[in-house]
PDB file of C-alpha atoms in Angstrom:
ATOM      1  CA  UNK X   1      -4.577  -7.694   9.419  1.00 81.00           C
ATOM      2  CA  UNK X   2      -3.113  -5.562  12.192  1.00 79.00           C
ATOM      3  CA  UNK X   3      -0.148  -4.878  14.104  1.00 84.00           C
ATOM      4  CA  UNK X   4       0.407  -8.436  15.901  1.00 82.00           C
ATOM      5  CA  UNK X   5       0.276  -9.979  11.661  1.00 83.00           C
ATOM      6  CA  UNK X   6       3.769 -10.478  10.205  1.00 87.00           C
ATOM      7  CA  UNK X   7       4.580 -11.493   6.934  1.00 89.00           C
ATOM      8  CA  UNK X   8       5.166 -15.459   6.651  1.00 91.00           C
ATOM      9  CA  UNK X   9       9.385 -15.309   6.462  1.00 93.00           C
ATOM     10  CA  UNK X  10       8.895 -19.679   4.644  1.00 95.00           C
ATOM     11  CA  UNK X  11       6.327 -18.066   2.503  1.00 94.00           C
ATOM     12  CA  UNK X  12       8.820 -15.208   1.579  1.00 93.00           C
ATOM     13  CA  UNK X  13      11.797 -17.388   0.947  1.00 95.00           C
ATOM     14  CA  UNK X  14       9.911 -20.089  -0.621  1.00 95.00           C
ATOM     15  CA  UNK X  15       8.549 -17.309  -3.468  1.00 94.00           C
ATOM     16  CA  UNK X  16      11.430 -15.221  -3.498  1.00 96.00           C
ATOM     17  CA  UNK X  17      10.093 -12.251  -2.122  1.00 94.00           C
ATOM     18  CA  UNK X  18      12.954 -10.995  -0.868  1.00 95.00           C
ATOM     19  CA  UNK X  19      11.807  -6.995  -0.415  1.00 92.00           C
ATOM     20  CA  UNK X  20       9.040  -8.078   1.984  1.00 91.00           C
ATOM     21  CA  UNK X  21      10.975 -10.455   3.902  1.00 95.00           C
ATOM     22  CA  UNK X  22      13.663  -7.764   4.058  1.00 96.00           C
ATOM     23  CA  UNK X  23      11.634  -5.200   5.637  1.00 94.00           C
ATOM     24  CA  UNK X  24       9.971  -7.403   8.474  1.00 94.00           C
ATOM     25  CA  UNK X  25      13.327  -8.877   9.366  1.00 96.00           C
ATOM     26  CA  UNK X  26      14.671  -5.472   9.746  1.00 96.00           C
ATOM     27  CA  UNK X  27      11.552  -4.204  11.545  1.00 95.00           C
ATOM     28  CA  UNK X  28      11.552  -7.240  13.683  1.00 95.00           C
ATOM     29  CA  UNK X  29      15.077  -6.417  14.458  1.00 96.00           C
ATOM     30  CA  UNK X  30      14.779  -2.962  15.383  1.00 96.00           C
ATOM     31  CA  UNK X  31      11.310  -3.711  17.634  1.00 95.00           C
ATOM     32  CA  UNK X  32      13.706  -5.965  19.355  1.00 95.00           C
ATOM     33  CA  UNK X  33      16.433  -3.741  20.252  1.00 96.00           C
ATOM     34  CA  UNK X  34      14.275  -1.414  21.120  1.00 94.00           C
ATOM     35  CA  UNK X  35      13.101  -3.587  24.215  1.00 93.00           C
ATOM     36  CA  UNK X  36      16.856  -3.716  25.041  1.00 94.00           C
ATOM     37  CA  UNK X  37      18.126  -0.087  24.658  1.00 94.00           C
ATOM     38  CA  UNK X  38      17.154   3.262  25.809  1.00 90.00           C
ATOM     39  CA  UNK X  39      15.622   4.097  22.131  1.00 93.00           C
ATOM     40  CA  UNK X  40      12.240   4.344  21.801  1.00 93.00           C
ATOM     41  CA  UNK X  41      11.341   2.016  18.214  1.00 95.00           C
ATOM     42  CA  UNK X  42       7.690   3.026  16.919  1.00 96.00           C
ATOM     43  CA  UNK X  43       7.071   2.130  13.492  1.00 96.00           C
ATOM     44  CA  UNK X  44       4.560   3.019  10.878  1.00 96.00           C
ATOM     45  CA  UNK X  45       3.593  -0.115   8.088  1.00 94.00           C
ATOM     46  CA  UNK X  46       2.038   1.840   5.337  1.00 96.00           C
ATOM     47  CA  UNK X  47       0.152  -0.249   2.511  1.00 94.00           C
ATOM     48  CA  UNK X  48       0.483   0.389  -0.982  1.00 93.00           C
ATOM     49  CA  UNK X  49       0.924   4.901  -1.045  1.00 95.00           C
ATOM     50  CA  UNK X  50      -1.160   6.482  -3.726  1.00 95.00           C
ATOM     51  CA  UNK X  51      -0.488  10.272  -4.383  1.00 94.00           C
ATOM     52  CA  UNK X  52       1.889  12.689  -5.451  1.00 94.00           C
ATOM     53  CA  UNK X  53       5.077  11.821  -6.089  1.00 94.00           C
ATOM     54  CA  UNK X  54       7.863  14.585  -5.469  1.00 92.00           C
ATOM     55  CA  UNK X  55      10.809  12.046  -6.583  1.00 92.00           C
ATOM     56  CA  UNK X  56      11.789  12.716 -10.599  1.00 92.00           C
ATOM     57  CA  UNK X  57      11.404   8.711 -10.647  1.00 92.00           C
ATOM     58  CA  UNK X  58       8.228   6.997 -10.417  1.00 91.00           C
ATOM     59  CA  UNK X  59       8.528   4.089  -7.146  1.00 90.00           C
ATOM     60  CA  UNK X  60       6.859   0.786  -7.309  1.00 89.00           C
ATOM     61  CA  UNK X  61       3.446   2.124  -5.682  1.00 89.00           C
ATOM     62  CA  UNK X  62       3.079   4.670  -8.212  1.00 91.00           C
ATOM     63  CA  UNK X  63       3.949   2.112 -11.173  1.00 90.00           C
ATOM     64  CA  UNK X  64       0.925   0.043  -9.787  1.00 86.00           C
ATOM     65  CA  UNK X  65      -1.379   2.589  -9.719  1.00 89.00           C
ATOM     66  CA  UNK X  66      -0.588   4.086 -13.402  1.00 89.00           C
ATOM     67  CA  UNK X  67      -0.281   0.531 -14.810  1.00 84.00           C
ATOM     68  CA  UNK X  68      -4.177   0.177 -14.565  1.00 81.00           C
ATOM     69  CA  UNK X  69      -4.294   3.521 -16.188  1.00 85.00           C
ATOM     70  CA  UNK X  70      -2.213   2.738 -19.210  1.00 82.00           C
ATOM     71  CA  UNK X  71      -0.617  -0.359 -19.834  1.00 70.00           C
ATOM     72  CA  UNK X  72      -3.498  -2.107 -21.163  1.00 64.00           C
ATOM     73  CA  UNK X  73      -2.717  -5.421 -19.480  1.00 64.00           C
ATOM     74  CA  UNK X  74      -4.677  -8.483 -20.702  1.00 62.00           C
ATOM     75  CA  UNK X  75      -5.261  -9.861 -17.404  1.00 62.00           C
ATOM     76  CA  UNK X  76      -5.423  -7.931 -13.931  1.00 70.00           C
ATOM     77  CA  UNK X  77      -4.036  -9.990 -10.796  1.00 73.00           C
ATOM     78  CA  UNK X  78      -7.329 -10.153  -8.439  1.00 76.00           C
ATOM     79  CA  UNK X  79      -7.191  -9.731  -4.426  1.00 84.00           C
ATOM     80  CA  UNK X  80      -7.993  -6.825  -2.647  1.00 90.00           C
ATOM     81  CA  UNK X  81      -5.364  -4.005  -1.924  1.00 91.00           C
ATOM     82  CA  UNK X  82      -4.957  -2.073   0.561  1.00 94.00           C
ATOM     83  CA  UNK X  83      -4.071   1.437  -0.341  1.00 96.00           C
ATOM     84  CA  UNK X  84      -2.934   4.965   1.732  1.00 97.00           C
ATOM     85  CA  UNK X  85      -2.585   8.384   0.605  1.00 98.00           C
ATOM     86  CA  UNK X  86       1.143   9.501   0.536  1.00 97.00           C
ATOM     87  CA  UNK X  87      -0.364  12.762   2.245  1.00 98.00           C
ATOM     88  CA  UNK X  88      -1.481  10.368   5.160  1.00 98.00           C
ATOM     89  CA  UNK X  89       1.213   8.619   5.439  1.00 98.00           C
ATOM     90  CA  UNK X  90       3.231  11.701   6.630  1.00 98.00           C
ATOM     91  CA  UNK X  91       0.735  12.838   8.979  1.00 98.00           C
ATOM     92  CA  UNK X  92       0.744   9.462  10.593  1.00 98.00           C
ATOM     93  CA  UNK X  93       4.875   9.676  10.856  1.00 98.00           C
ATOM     94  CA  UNK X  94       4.320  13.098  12.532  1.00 98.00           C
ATOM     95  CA  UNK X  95       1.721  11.914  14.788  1.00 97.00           C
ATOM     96  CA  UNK X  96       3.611   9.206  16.256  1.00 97.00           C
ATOM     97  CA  UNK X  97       6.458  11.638  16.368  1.00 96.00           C
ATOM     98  CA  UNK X  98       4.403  14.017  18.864  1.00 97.00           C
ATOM     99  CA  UNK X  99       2.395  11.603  21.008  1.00 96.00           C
ATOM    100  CA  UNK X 100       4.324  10.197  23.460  1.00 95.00           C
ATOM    101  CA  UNK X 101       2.051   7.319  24.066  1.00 96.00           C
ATOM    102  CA  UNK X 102       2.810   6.021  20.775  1.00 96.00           C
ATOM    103  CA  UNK X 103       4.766   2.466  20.623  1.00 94.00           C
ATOM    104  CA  UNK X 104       5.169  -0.459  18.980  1.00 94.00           C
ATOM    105  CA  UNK X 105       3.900  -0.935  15.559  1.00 96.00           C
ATOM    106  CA  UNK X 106       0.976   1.056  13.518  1.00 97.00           C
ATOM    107  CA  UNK X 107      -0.533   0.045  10.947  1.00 95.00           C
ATOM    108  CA  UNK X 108      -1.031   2.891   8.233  1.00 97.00           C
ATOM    109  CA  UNK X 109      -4.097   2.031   5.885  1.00 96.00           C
ATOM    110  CA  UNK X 110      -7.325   3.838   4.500  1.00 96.00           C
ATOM    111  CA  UNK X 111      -8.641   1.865   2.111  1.00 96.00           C
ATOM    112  CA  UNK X 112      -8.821  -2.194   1.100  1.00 95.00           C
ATOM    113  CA  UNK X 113     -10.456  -2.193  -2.440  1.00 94.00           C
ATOM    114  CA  UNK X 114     -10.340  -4.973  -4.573  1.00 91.00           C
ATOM    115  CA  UNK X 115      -8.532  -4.803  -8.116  1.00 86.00           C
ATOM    116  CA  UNK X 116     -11.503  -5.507 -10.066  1.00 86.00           C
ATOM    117  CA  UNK X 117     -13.634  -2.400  -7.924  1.00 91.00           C
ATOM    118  CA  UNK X 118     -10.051  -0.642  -8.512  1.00 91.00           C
ATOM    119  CA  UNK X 119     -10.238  -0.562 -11.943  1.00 87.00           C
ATOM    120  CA  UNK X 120     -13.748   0.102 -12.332  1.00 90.00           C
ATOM    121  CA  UNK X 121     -13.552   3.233 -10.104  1.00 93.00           C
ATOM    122  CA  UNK X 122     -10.494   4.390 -11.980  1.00 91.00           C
ATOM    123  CA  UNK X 123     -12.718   3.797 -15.246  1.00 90.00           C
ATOM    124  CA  UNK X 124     -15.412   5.761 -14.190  1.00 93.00           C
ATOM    125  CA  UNK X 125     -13.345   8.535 -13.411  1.00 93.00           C
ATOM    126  CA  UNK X 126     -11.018   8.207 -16.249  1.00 89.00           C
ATOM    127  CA  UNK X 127     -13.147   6.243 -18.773  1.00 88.00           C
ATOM    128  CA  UNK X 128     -10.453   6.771 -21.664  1.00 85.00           C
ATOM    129  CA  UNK X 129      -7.486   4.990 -20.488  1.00 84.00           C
ATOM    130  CA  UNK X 130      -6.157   2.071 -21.414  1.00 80.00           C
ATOM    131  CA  UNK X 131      -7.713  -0.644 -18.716  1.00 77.00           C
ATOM    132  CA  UNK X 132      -6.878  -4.516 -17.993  1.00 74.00           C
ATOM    133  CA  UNK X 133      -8.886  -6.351 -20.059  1.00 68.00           C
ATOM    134  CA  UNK X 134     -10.090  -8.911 -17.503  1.00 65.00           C
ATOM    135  CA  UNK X 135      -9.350  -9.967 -13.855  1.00 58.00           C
ATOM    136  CA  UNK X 136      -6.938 -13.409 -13.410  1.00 54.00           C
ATOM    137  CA  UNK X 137      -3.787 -14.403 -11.233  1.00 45.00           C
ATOM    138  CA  UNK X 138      -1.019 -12.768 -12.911  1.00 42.00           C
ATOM    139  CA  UNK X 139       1.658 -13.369 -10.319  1.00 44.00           C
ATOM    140  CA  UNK X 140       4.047 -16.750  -9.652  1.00 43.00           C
ATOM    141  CA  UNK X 141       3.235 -16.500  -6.030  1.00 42.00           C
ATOM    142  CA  UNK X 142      -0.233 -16.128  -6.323  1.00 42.00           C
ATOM    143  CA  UNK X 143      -0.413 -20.281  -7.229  1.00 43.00           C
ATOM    144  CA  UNK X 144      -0.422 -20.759  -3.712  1.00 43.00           C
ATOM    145  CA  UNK X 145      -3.766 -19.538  -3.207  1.00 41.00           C
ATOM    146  CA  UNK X 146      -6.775 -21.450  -5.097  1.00 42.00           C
ATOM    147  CA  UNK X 147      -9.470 -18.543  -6.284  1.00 47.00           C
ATOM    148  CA  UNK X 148      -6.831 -15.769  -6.051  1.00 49.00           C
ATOM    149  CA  UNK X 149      -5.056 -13.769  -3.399  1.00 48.00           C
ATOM    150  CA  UNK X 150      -7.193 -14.020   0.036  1.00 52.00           C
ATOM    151  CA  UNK X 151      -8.643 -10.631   1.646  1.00 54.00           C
ATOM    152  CA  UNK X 152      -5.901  -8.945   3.947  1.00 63.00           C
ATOM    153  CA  UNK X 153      -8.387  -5.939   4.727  1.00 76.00           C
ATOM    154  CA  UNK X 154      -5.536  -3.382   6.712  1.00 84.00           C
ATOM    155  CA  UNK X 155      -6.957  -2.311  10.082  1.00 90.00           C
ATOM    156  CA  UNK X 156      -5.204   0.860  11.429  1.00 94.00           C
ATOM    157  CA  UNK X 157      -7.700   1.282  14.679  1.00 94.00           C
ATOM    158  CA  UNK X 158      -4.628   1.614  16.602  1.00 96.00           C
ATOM    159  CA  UNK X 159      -3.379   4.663  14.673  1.00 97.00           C
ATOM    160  CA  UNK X 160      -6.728   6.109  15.006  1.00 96.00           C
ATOM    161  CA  UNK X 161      -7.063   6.180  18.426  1.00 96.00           C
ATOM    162  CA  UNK X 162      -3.848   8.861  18.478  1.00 97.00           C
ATOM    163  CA  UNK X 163      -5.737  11.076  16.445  1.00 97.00           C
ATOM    164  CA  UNK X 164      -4.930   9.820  12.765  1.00 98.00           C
ATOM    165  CA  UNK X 165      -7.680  10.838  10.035  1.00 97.00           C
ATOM    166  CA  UNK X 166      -7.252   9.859   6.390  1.00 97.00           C
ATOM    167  CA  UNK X 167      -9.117  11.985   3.283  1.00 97.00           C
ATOM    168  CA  UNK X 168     -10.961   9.761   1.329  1.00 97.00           C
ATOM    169  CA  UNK X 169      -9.724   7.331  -1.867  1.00 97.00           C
ATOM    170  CA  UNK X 170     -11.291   9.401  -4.698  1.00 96.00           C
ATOM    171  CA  UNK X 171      -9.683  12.537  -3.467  1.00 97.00           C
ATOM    172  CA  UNK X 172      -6.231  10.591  -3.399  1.00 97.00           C
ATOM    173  CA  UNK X 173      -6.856   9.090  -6.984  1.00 96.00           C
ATOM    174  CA  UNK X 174      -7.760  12.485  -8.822  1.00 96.00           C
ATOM    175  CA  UNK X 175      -4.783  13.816  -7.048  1.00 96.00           C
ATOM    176  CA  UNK X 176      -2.707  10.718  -8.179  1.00 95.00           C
ATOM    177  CA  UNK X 177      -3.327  10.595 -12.016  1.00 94.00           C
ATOM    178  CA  UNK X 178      -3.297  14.982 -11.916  1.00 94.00           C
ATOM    179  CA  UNK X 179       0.175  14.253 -10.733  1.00 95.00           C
ATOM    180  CA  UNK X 180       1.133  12.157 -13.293  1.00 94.00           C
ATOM    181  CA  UNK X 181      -0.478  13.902 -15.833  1.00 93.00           C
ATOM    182  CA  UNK X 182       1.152  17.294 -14.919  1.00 94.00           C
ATOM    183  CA  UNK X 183       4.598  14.654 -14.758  1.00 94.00           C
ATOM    184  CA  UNK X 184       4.084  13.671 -18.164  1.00 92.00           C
ATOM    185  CA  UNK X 185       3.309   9.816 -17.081  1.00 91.00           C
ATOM    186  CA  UNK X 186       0.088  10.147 -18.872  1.00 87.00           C
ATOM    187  CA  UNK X 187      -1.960  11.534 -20.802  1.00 81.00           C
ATOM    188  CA  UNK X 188      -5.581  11.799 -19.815  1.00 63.00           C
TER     189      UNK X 188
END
């Protein structure tokens, strides 16, 4: 996947998945005027951000993350994801800022893992938590796909060449779950 992929708007409608088809419509949008106007339109598409949170509220990517740390699912959805450190994702935003050779889109990815290798690394690292039991579809829109979500491996090549550099995913885990630990979100 890379900055000329978009997210299917039929697909979106047809499973209700109204957040992403909300964000590339307005991305879309503002890539568009862009051509038209005077303003310069770069954007950044992060994956799923791991890291510290600095919000009082936990957001979606963060619930992800600590659900295979402690909600002891029965079943795991498989796939691969496609993950970012929070602390990356900034220094991407203020790279584009600076270089005025950036345009257009970027995608902003540093690691495709697959749930299954997810949890496992988390296990090894935290091998007291409360784990998935076993690896299945778990989502409605998932049906679409026979043998689970296909491999949408995040390629941010383009971001690299300004410069970008990403730490690596075990750094942004232990950093992750000492957050929430430290938040009270777990206990480890």
């Amino acid at each position: 996947m890379n900055e000329e992929s978009w997210s299917d708007f039929e697909f979106c409608k047809a499973n209700e998945q109204w957040y992403f088809l909300a964000k590339s419509i307005a991305e879309k949008e503002a890539l568009e005027y862009g051509k038209t106007s005077s303003l310069k339109i770069v954007t950044i598409c992060p994956s799923i951000i791991i890291g510290r949170l600095l919000q009082p509220t936990m957001n979606s990517s963060s619930l992800y993350l600590l659900s295979y740390l402690k909600d002891g699912l029965e079943t795991l959805d498989s796939g691969t994801r496609s993950l970012v450190d929070v602390r990356d994702t900034a220094k991407a935003l203020l790279l584009i800022y600076e270089k005025d050779e950036a345009e257009g889109r970027y995608i902003c990815s540093s690691h495709d893992i697959t749930t299954q290798d997810l949890a496992e690394k988390l296990k090894a690292m935290y091998p007291h938590c409360n784990y998935p039991k076993s690896s299945a579809l778990s989502c409605p829109c998932h049906d679409s796909f026979a043998g689970g979500m296909p491999s949408m491996d995040m390629n941010s090549e383009k971001l690299q060449t300004l410069g970008w550099k990403y730490r690596s995913l075990e750094e942004s885990l232990v950093d992750a779950v000492k957050n929430y630990e430290e938040r009270g979100d777990l206990a480890v």
